[in-house]
Rosetta silent file (secondary structure, phi, psi, omega in degrees, C-alpha in Angstrom):
SEQUENCE: MKKLCFLFIFVLSFFQALSQNGIENVSVSDFNTSSYVGNIRTSGMWVPGVVVDNTIKGSIYLFPNYNSNYIVVLKSGKSINVVNLNFNLKSKTLESYLSKDSVFQYDLDKFDYVLKNDKRYKVFNDGDLKGLSLEICNLNSIQFFKYVHLSTTKAVINPMTNVIISDAEYTQISSYFFILNGRKVKVQLKKNAVLNALIDKSDLIKEYVKKNKLKYDDEGDICKILDYYKSIL
SCORE:     score description
SCORE:     0.000 S_00000001
   1 L     0.000  -40.586  178.539  -46.712  -35.330    0.383 S_00000001
   2 H   -61.706  -40.542  179.463  -50.338  -35.589    1.528 S_00000001
   3 H   -64.400  -40.248 -179.228  -50.668  -38.947   -0.259 S_00000001
   4 H   -65.530  -40.338  177.439  -47.486  -40.235    1.344 S_00000001
   5 H   -63.750  -38.039  179.419  -48.731  -39.206    4.793 S_00000001
   6 H   -63.700  -43.137  179.839  -52.040  -40.963    4.114 S_00000001
   7 H   -67.702  -36.852  175.351  -50.278  -44.208    3.200 S_00000001
   8 H   -54.528  -48.159 -178.168  -48.070  -43.873    6.273 S_00000001
   9 H   -66.307  -40.583 -179.061  -51.205  -43.763    8.418 S_00000001
  10 H   -61.505  -49.791 -178.164  -52.855  -46.635    6.498 S_00000001
  11 H   -66.566  -39.330  176.667  -49.933  -49.023    6.867 S_00000001
  12 H   -58.377  -46.326 -178.793  -49.464  -48.007   10.486 S_00000001
  13 H   -64.884  -35.652  178.585  -53.119  -48.745   11.213 S_00000001
  14 H   -60.090  -48.368 -175.268  -52.849  -52.078    9.419 S_00000001
  15 H   -79.533  -21.101  171.085  -50.031  -53.285   11.607 S_00000001
  16 H   -65.839  -35.879  179.688  -51.562  -51.902   14.754 S_00000001
  17 H   -69.030  -20.756  179.332  -54.500  -54.180   13.956 S_00000001
  18 L   -61.455  -26.488 -175.402  -52.127  -57.159   13.822 S_00000001
  19 L   -91.762    4.608 -177.343  -51.884  -57.058   17.576 S_00000001
  20 L  -109.796  163.033 -178.052  -55.644  -57.159   18.168 S_00000001
  21 L   -92.806  157.836  175.184  -58.113  -60.038   18.243 S_00000001
  22 L    77.031 -168.977  178.194  -60.952  -60.769   15.809 S_00000001
  23 E   -89.305  121.592 -178.023  -61.643  -59.047   12.497 S_00000001
  24 E  -112.373  142.493  173.269  -60.489  -55.457   12.620 S_00000001
  25 E   -86.653  127.233  177.077  -61.253  -52.650   10.157 S_00000001
  26 L   -74.363  120.189 -175.824  -58.134  -50.813    9.052 S_00000001
  27 L  -122.350  150.931  177.097  -58.833  -47.168    9.807 S_00000001
  28 L   -94.285    3.725 -175.753  -56.832  -43.998    9.252 S_00000001
  29 L   -94.427  -22.220 -176.859  -58.279  -42.357   12.346 S_00000001
  30 L  -120.633  115.556  176.400  -56.652  -44.443   15.094 S_00000001
  31 L  -156.414  161.671 -178.453  -52.905  -44.934   15.228 S_00000001
  32 L  -134.548  110.686 -173.971  -49.994  -44.742   17.605 S_00000001
  33 H   -62.340  -19.561 -178.168  -46.657  -43.593   16.236 S_00000001
  34 H   -68.197  -22.356 -179.167  -44.790  -45.366   19.019 S_00000001
  35 H   -97.006   -1.506 -172.267  -45.577  -48.754   17.437 S_00000001
  36 H   -64.901  -52.948 -172.059  -44.732  -47.700   13.894 S_00000001
  37 H   -61.774  -48.423 -176.968  -41.020  -48.436   13.656 S_00000001
  38 H   -63.138  -43.990 -178.129  -41.068  -51.908   15.186 S_00000001
  39 H   -68.415  -46.743 -171.631  -44.052  -53.172   13.178 S_00000001
  40 H   -67.726  -34.754 -176.354  -43.126  -51.732    9.807 S_00000001
  41 H   -76.675  -21.816 -178.085  -39.559  -52.992    9.757 S_00000001
  42 H  -101.922   -3.211 -173.914  -40.502  -56.563   10.549 S_00000001
  43 H  -122.068    5.717  179.029  -43.576  -56.821    8.320 S_00000001
  44 E   158.547 -163.392 -179.187  -42.511  -55.453    4.950 S_00000001
  45 E  -156.312  154.342  175.090  -40.738  -52.596    3.217 S_00000001
  46 E   -81.434  139.791  174.656  -41.287  -49.408    1.274 S_00000001
  47 E  -137.657  158.788  176.157  -40.400  -49.503   -2.437 S_00000001
  48 L   -61.558  148.805  178.270  -40.730  -46.976   -5.269 S_00000001
  49 L   -62.368  155.864 -179.594  -44.081  -47.063   -7.030 S_00000001
  50 L   -73.227  129.774  173.983  -44.432  -49.110  -10.217 S_00000001
  51 L   -85.393  115.142 -176.495  -43.807  -47.176  -13.415 S_00000001
  52 L   -74.457  123.784  176.604  -46.591  -48.258  -15.754 S_00000001
  53 L   -90.932  101.387 -176.052  -45.336  -49.180  -19.207 S_00000001
  54 L   -73.899   -4.969  178.108  -48.208  -48.134  -21.451 S_00000001
  55 L   -84.315   -9.904 -179.863  -46.579  -49.814  -24.438 S_00000001
  56 E  -108.696  125.662  178.357  -47.373  -53.240  -22.967 S_00000001
  57 E   -74.743  160.576  176.881  -50.942  -54.474  -22.994 S_00000001
  58 L    87.689 -176.435 -175.827  -52.443  -56.313  -20.038 S_00000001
  59 L  -131.504  148.172  176.218  -51.806  -56.027  -16.308 S_00000001
  60 L   -92.353    4.021 -175.924  -49.172  -57.289  -13.899 S_00000001
  61 E  -107.206  143.554 -178.491  -51.744  -57.396  -11.076 S_00000001
  62 L   -67.204  -42.542 -177.825  -53.914  -60.312  -10.015 S_00000001
  63 L  -101.150  154.392 -176.464  -56.937  -58.167   -9.150 S_00000001
  64 L   -57.966  -34.903  178.793  -58.473  -55.463  -11.389 S_00000001
  65 L  -157.612  174.064 -179.066  -57.605  -52.693   -8.928 S_00000001
  66 L   -79.358  -30.569 -171.302  -56.448  -51.963   -5.381 S_00000001
  67 E   -86.327   96.245  178.413  -59.702  -50.524   -4.130 S_00000001
  68 E  -159.020  175.807  179.745  -61.875  -53.402   -3.008 S_00000001
  69 E   -96.283  119.795  179.373  -62.882  -55.177    0.180 S_00000001
  70 E  -124.479  150.835  167.842  -60.387  -57.774    1.383 S_00000001
  71 E  -119.443  121.941  177.895  -60.004  -59.766    4.560 S_00000001
  72 E   -97.522  124.442  177.719  -56.432  -60.703    5.403 S_00000001
  73 E  -104.119  119.303 -179.057  -56.054  -63.781    7.620 S_00000001
  74 E   -82.979  161.899  178.318  -52.766  -63.907    9.474 S_00000001
  75 L   -65.785  -19.860  176.689  -50.926  -67.069   10.425 S_00000001
  76 L   -75.626  -11.074 -178.713  -51.702  -66.170   14.014 S_00000001
  77 L    99.223  -10.580  178.966  -55.400  -66.636   13.181 S_00000001
  78 L   -77.559  151.371 -178.248  -56.291  -62.955   13.408 S_00000001
  79 E  -125.285  145.143 -177.553  -58.239  -61.296   10.585 S_00000001
  80 E  -136.417  134.672  172.822  -58.157  -57.741    9.283 S_00000001
  81 E   -81.376  130.127 -179.706  -60.376  -55.871    6.823 S_00000001
  82 E  -132.179  142.743 -179.570  -58.346  -54.054    4.168 S_00000001
  83 E  -118.350    4.122  179.925  -59.528  -51.843    1.295 S_00000001
  84 E  -135.599   94.693 -173.061  -56.203  -51.127   -0.444 S_00000001
  85 L  -159.872  146.269  171.770  -54.478  -54.292   -1.612 S_00000001
  86 E  -161.778  163.231  178.847  -53.304  -56.133   -4.707 S_00000001
  87 E  -113.368  122.817 -179.741  -50.888  -58.867   -5.712 S_00000001
  88 E   -85.477  110.353 -176.537  -48.087  -58.022   -8.127 S_00000001
  89 L   -71.932  -21.917 -178.522  -47.590  -61.066  -10.366 S_00000001
  90 L   -78.633  -47.924 -179.979  -44.303  -59.744  -11.716 S_00000001
  91 L   -93.241   -8.140 -178.288  -42.527  -59.194   -8.403 S_00000001
  92 L    56.512   50.460 -179.306  -44.706  -61.764   -6.557 S_00000001
  93 E  -130.764  147.010  174.816  -45.444  -59.327   -3.759 S_00000001
  94 E   -91.866  126.747 -168.141  -48.574  -58.301   -1.882 S_00000001
  95 E  -131.416  153.564  163.085  -48.833  -54.527   -2.006 S_00000001
  96 E  -115.453  131.029 -172.337  -50.684  -51.441   -0.858 S_00000001
  97 E  -126.447  138.830  176.384  -50.416  -48.641   -3.400 S_00000001
  98 E  -127.936  -39.838 -179.886  -51.240  -44.963   -3.227 S_00000001
  99 E  -153.765  177.851 -178.898  -49.096  -43.127   -5.778 S_00000001
 100 L   -64.315  -16.777 -178.426  -46.115  -43.570   -8.060 S_00000001
 101 L  -105.385    0.581 -171.956  -43.874  -42.728   -5.095 S_00000001
 102 E  -144.237   98.749  175.376  -45.472  -44.818   -2.380 S_00000001
 103 E  -129.565  135.641  176.091  -45.909  -48.594   -2.448 S_00000001
 104 E  -115.364  126.725  179.257  -45.632  -50.885    0.545 S_00000001
 105 E  -104.182  124.614 -175.576  -44.776  -54.567    0.028 S_00000001
 106 E   -85.401  154.337  175.824  -45.851  -56.887    2.842 S_00000001
 107 L   -77.811  110.819 -176.009  -43.913  -59.797    4.267 S_00000001
 108 H   -63.052  -21.203  179.595  -45.760  -62.858    2.926 S_00000001
 109 H   -63.721  -18.262 -178.915  -44.567  -64.914    5.887 S_00000001
 110 H   -82.760  -16.986 -168.186  -47.123  -63.064    8.030 S_00000001
 111 E  -108.657  145.610  176.120  -50.141  -64.071    5.936 S_00000001
 112 E  -108.032  -51.169  179.985  -52.160  -67.260    5.629 S_00000001
 113 E  -138.504  153.330  165.765  -55.101  -66.266    3.414 S_00000001
 114 E  -120.750  123.570 -178.329  -56.465  -63.289    1.506 S_00000001
 115 E  -105.818  129.368  177.547  -60.264  -63.346    1.139 S_00000001
 116 E  -133.309  114.910 -173.887  -62.000  -61.417   -1.649 S_00000001
 117 L    56.285 -121.924 -179.105  -65.768  -61.759   -1.924 S_00000001
 118 L  -100.920   15.320 -177.239  -66.430  -65.513   -1.809 S_00000001
 119 E  -108.142  142.443  179.456  -62.908  -66.502   -2.914 S_00000001
 120 E  -116.337  124.803  178.772  -60.045  -67.650   -0.691 S_00000001
 121 E  -111.051  116.873  177.785  -56.445  -67.168   -1.785 S_00000001
 122 E   -78.211  136.907 -179.763  -53.832  -69.183    0.074 S_00000001
 123 E   -97.453  119.958  174.222  -50.527  -67.377    0.594 S_00000001
 124 E  -114.134  144.386 -178.095  -47.368  -69.371   -0.179 S_00000001
 125 L  -129.295   38.505  178.580  -43.910  -67.880    0.251 S_00000001
 126 L  -153.329  151.489  173.978  -41.627  -70.489   -1.220 S_00000001
 127 H    68.483 -167.082 -177.064  -40.656  -72.043   -4.534 S_00000001
 128 H   -77.653   -4.704  175.981  -42.101  -71.310   -7.968 S_00000001
 129 H  -101.643   19.651  179.395  -45.626  -71.225   -6.524 S_00000001
 130 L   -60.486  133.328  177.851  -44.806  -68.230   -4.328 S_00000001
 131 E   128.609 -149.517 -178.554  -47.734  -65.843   -4.039 S_00000001
 132 E  -103.538  128.389  177.242  -51.512  -66.151   -3.930 S_00000001
 133 E  -121.521  129.584 -179.462  -53.239  -69.337   -5.072 S_00000001
 134 E   -70.808  123.142  178.154  -57.008  -69.584   -5.397 S_00000001
 135 E   -81.193  113.468 -179.441  -58.366  -72.361   -3.190 S_00000001
 136 E   -86.236  -42.699  171.636  -60.875  -74.305   -5.268 S_00000001
 137 E  -154.580  148.640 -176.681  -61.618  -76.922   -2.637 S_00000001
 138 E  -129.994  111.429 -179.705  -60.195  -77.853    0.737 S_00000001
 139 L  -111.717   33.396 -178.617  -60.638  -81.371    2.067 S_00000001
 140 L    69.125  -89.341 -177.648  -58.153  -80.919    4.905 S_00000001
 141 L   -75.384  -12.776  178.708  -55.424  -83.392    3.927 S_00000001
 142 E  -127.393  127.663  179.898  -56.244  -82.843    0.240 S_00000001
 143 E  -133.994  154.930 -177.170  -56.482  -79.406   -1.358 S_00000001
 144 E  -130.777  124.053 -174.832  -56.943  -78.115   -4.900 S_00000001
 145 E  -128.579  154.118  169.805  -55.550  -74.742   -6.043 S_00000001
 146 E  -114.423  130.084 -178.687  -55.327  -72.530   -9.110 S_00000001
 147 E  -117.751  136.065  179.788  -52.160  -70.500   -9.512 S_00000001
 148 E  -109.788  127.042  174.130  -51.752  -67.549  -11.893 S_00000001
 149 E  -122.974  162.798 -172.737  -48.371  -66.627  -13.320 S_00000001
 150 E  -101.288  132.788  174.686  -47.356  -63.871  -15.701 S_00000001
 151 E  -119.396  137.275 -179.079  -46.085  -64.384  -19.229 S_00000001
 152 E  -114.405  123.499  175.821  -44.638  -61.538  -21.298 S_00000001
 153 E  -101.536  125.048 -179.024  -44.814  -61.523  -25.084 S_00000001
 154 L   -72.933  153.850  177.057  -42.384  -59.141  -26.753 S_00000001
 155 L   -65.910  146.566  176.197  -43.526  -56.714  -29.411 S_00000001
 156 E  -103.047  123.411 -176.658  -43.056  -57.812  -33.028 S_00000001
 157 E  -117.118  132.844  176.183  -41.404  -55.151  -35.194 S_00000001
 158 L   -67.886  116.996 -176.335  -41.174  -55.154  -38.975 S_00000001
 159 L   -66.547  -21.369 -178.514  -37.425  -55.061  -39.657 S_00000001
 160 L   -82.113  -41.587 -175.240  -37.932  -53.243  -42.964 S_00000001
 161 L  -105.687  -11.062 -176.383  -40.176  -50.417  -41.751 S_00000001
 162 L    60.724   25.908  178.525  -39.389  -50.505  -38.014 S_00000001
 163 L   -99.136  139.238  179.457  -43.142  -50.414  -37.414 S_00000001
 164 E   -70.981  122.675  178.517  -44.689  -52.463  -34.597 S_00000001
 165 E   -84.969  -43.506  175.800  -46.766  -55.289  -36.066 S_00000001
 166 E  -139.953  140.031 -175.577  -48.076  -56.555  -32.722 S_00000001
 167 L   -73.189  156.039  170.173  -47.758  -54.966  -29.288 S_00000001
 168 E   -66.441  151.164 -174.238  -45.960  -56.411  -26.305 S_00000001
 169 E  -151.906  139.276  169.479  -48.417  -58.011  -23.891 S_00000001
 170 E   -90.816  131.462  177.504  -48.709  -59.390  -20.386 S_00000001
 171 E  -123.743  130.624  177.588  -50.750  -62.592  -20.269 S_00000001
 172 E   -92.594  118.907 -175.340  -52.010  -64.189  -17.083 S_00000001
 173 E  -112.325  130.404 -178.863  -51.765  -67.966  -17.346 S_00000001
 174 E   -94.724  140.773  171.810  -53.489  -70.322  -14.934 S_00000001
 175 E  -136.090  168.119 -173.239  -52.056  -73.608  -13.725 S_00000001
 176 E  -127.860  154.669  171.968  -53.258  -76.084  -11.093 S_00000001
 177 E  -154.614  152.732  173.019  -51.840  -78.118   -8.268 S_00000001
 178 E  -100.832  155.229  162.312  -52.982  -80.460   -5.517 S_00000001
 179 E  -114.923  114.435 -177.637  -51.685  -80.637   -1.990 S_00000001
 180 E  -113.978  105.050 -178.199  -51.708  -84.296   -0.999 S_00000001
 181 L    52.659   45.310  176.077  -50.749  -84.829    2.637 S_00000001
 182 L    87.309   -3.915 -177.559  -48.567  -81.709    2.598 S_00000001
 183 E  -105.381  126.888  177.873  -46.959  -82.405   -0.780 S_00000001
 184 E   -78.975  130.167 -179.941  -47.534  -80.037   -3.731 S_00000001
 185 E  -129.598  110.390  177.639  -48.320  -81.854   -6.970 S_00000001
 186 E   -70.016  142.250 -175.960  -48.675  -79.818  -10.159 S_00000001
 187 E  -150.169  141.415  170.416  -51.413  -81.113  -12.417 S_00000001
 188 L   -93.319  150.632  179.406  -53.090  -80.311  -15.718 S_00000001
 189 L   -83.021   67.562  177.630  -56.828  -80.752  -15.954 S_00000001
 190 L  -134.346  153.183 -174.754  -56.484  -83.702  -18.299 S_00000001
 191 H   -53.006  -55.483 -175.128  -57.364  -87.338  -17.774 S_00000001
 192 H   -63.940  -38.519 -178.792  -53.856  -88.771  -17.768 S_00000001
 193 H   -66.397  -42.953  179.235  -52.427  -85.994  -15.628 S_00000001
 194 H   -65.979  -44.516 -179.612  -55.114  -86.318  -12.947 S_00000001
 195 H   -65.343  -36.074  177.512  -54.871  -90.099  -12.880 S_00000001
 196 H   -67.244  -35.694  178.515  -51.074  -89.952  -12.639 S_00000001
 197 H   -67.747  -28.735 -178.679  -51.320  -87.579   -9.679 S_00000001
 198 L  -116.465   42.052 -168.326  -53.675  -90.061   -7.972 S_00000001
 199 H   -58.441  -32.032 -175.172  -51.966  -93.130   -9.377 S_00000001
 200 H   -68.373  -18.104  179.037  -52.494  -95.369   -6.344 S_00000001
 201 H  -128.587   24.253 -172.448  -56.284  -95.323   -6.897 S_00000001
 202 H   -61.199  -38.526 -179.171  -56.394  -94.562  -10.627 S_00000001
 203 H   -65.437  -43.306  178.871  -58.441  -97.620  -11.633 S_00000001
 204 H   -67.237  -36.313  179.531  -61.149  -96.908   -9.071 S_00000001
 205 H   -66.625  -40.772  178.400  -61.178  -93.229  -10.038 S_00000001
 206 H   -59.130  -42.544  178.748  -61.683  -94.067  -13.716 S_00000001
 207 H   -65.370  -42.296 -179.554  -64.700  -96.143  -12.818 S_00000001
 208 H   -63.354  -43.493  179.955  -66.072  -93.417  -10.551 S_00000001
 209 H   -64.203  -43.410 -179.670  -65.660  -90.740  -13.244 S_00000001
 210 H   -65.674  -44.839 -178.528  -67.316  -92.888  -15.876 S_00000001
 211 H   -62.815  -38.540 -175.823  -70.208  -93.885  -13.614 S_00000001
 212 H   -98.663    5.831  176.934  -70.916  -90.294  -12.552 S_00000001
 213 L    53.681   49.264  179.634  -70.236  -88.752  -15.985 S_00000001
 214 L   -92.773  164.595 -179.801  -67.604  -86.397  -14.636 S_00000001
 215 L  -120.714  140.379 -179.161  -65.058  -84.402  -16.615 S_00000001
 216 L   -78.424  -12.589 -179.148  -61.355  -84.136  -15.943 S_00000001
 217 L  -104.011   12.252 -179.705  -61.231  -80.542  -17.193 S_00000001
 218 L  -109.100  123.444 -176.090  -63.956  -79.241  -14.886 S_00000001
 219 H   -59.775  -41.360  179.312  -62.843  -77.713  -11.566 S_00000001
 220 H   -64.468  -39.555  178.636  -66.035  -78.729   -9.765 S_00000001
 221 H   -68.907  -34.266  176.709  -65.741  -82.303  -10.990 S_00000001
 222 H   -62.453  -37.059  176.698  -62.107  -82.441   -9.889 S_00000001
 223 H   -63.330  -38.891  177.258  -63.282  -81.568   -6.382 S_00000001
 224 H   -65.754  -39.680  178.579  -65.720  -84.486   -6.525 S_00000001
 225 H   -63.946  -42.838 -179.919  -62.926  -86.771   -7.716 S_00000001
 226 H   -66.883  -36.586  178.024  -60.668  -85.655   -4.862 S_00000001
 227 H   -64.319  -42.162  177.727  -63.461  -86.149   -2.350 S_00000001
 228 H   -65.637  -43.955  179.410  -63.959  -89.700   -3.643 S_00000001
 229 H   -56.463  -44.847  179.519  -60.197  -90.293   -3.642 S_00000001
 230 H   -62.005  -36.200 -176.527  -60.014  -89.276    0.001 S_00000001
 231 H   -70.462  -20.973 -176.961  -62.883  -91.620    0.892 S_00000001
 232 L  -106.987    5.360  177.052  -61.079  -94.683   -0.507 S_00000001
 233 L   -69.829    0.000    0.000  -57.659  -94.035    0.954 S_00000001
């Protein structure tokens, strides 16, 4: 019960900060119960805590744990410091977690970015790229992102002995995409895939890559290629 009350106060304080300007620290010391109902019902929902299946290796969460320093940037432009946050790759939800009985899932439509250390994660709430995507470079009309999705491998059981040969496992798989003038374009970090995504300037890009000894499978080099692509549009 004490944990549930603590999370109540945390989420309340978070949404109270939504109405303030600048970067606010989410605190459990200042809250106003009169604003609780309206904010909480329009910004997310309570769900039962995740039951951890210890028979499956790996994690369903993007970050190693909930307890870290995050800055949440809202679509309104306001920013909030948060210390209890993670992204559930299985349910594709942004969550605050306290116990097995108390998880709050936020409405992704409210968020623009989640900042962790020096990394910026863009929040998308539509299609198969729903969730948090790591922004590798942002050239305004051209952007480059890494998206992580979850793959589940079932356990392999010996049919004769009924003994598990290999455990079930969650694997986090990375994929990439560009945003070109508002259009999402999935891309593999391979020569043909990159050139096909930038087909209108592919010949010039090939020359640029060769001249500058760049690699199509290097994230930093892809940013250089995109910067060059933008300059010749």
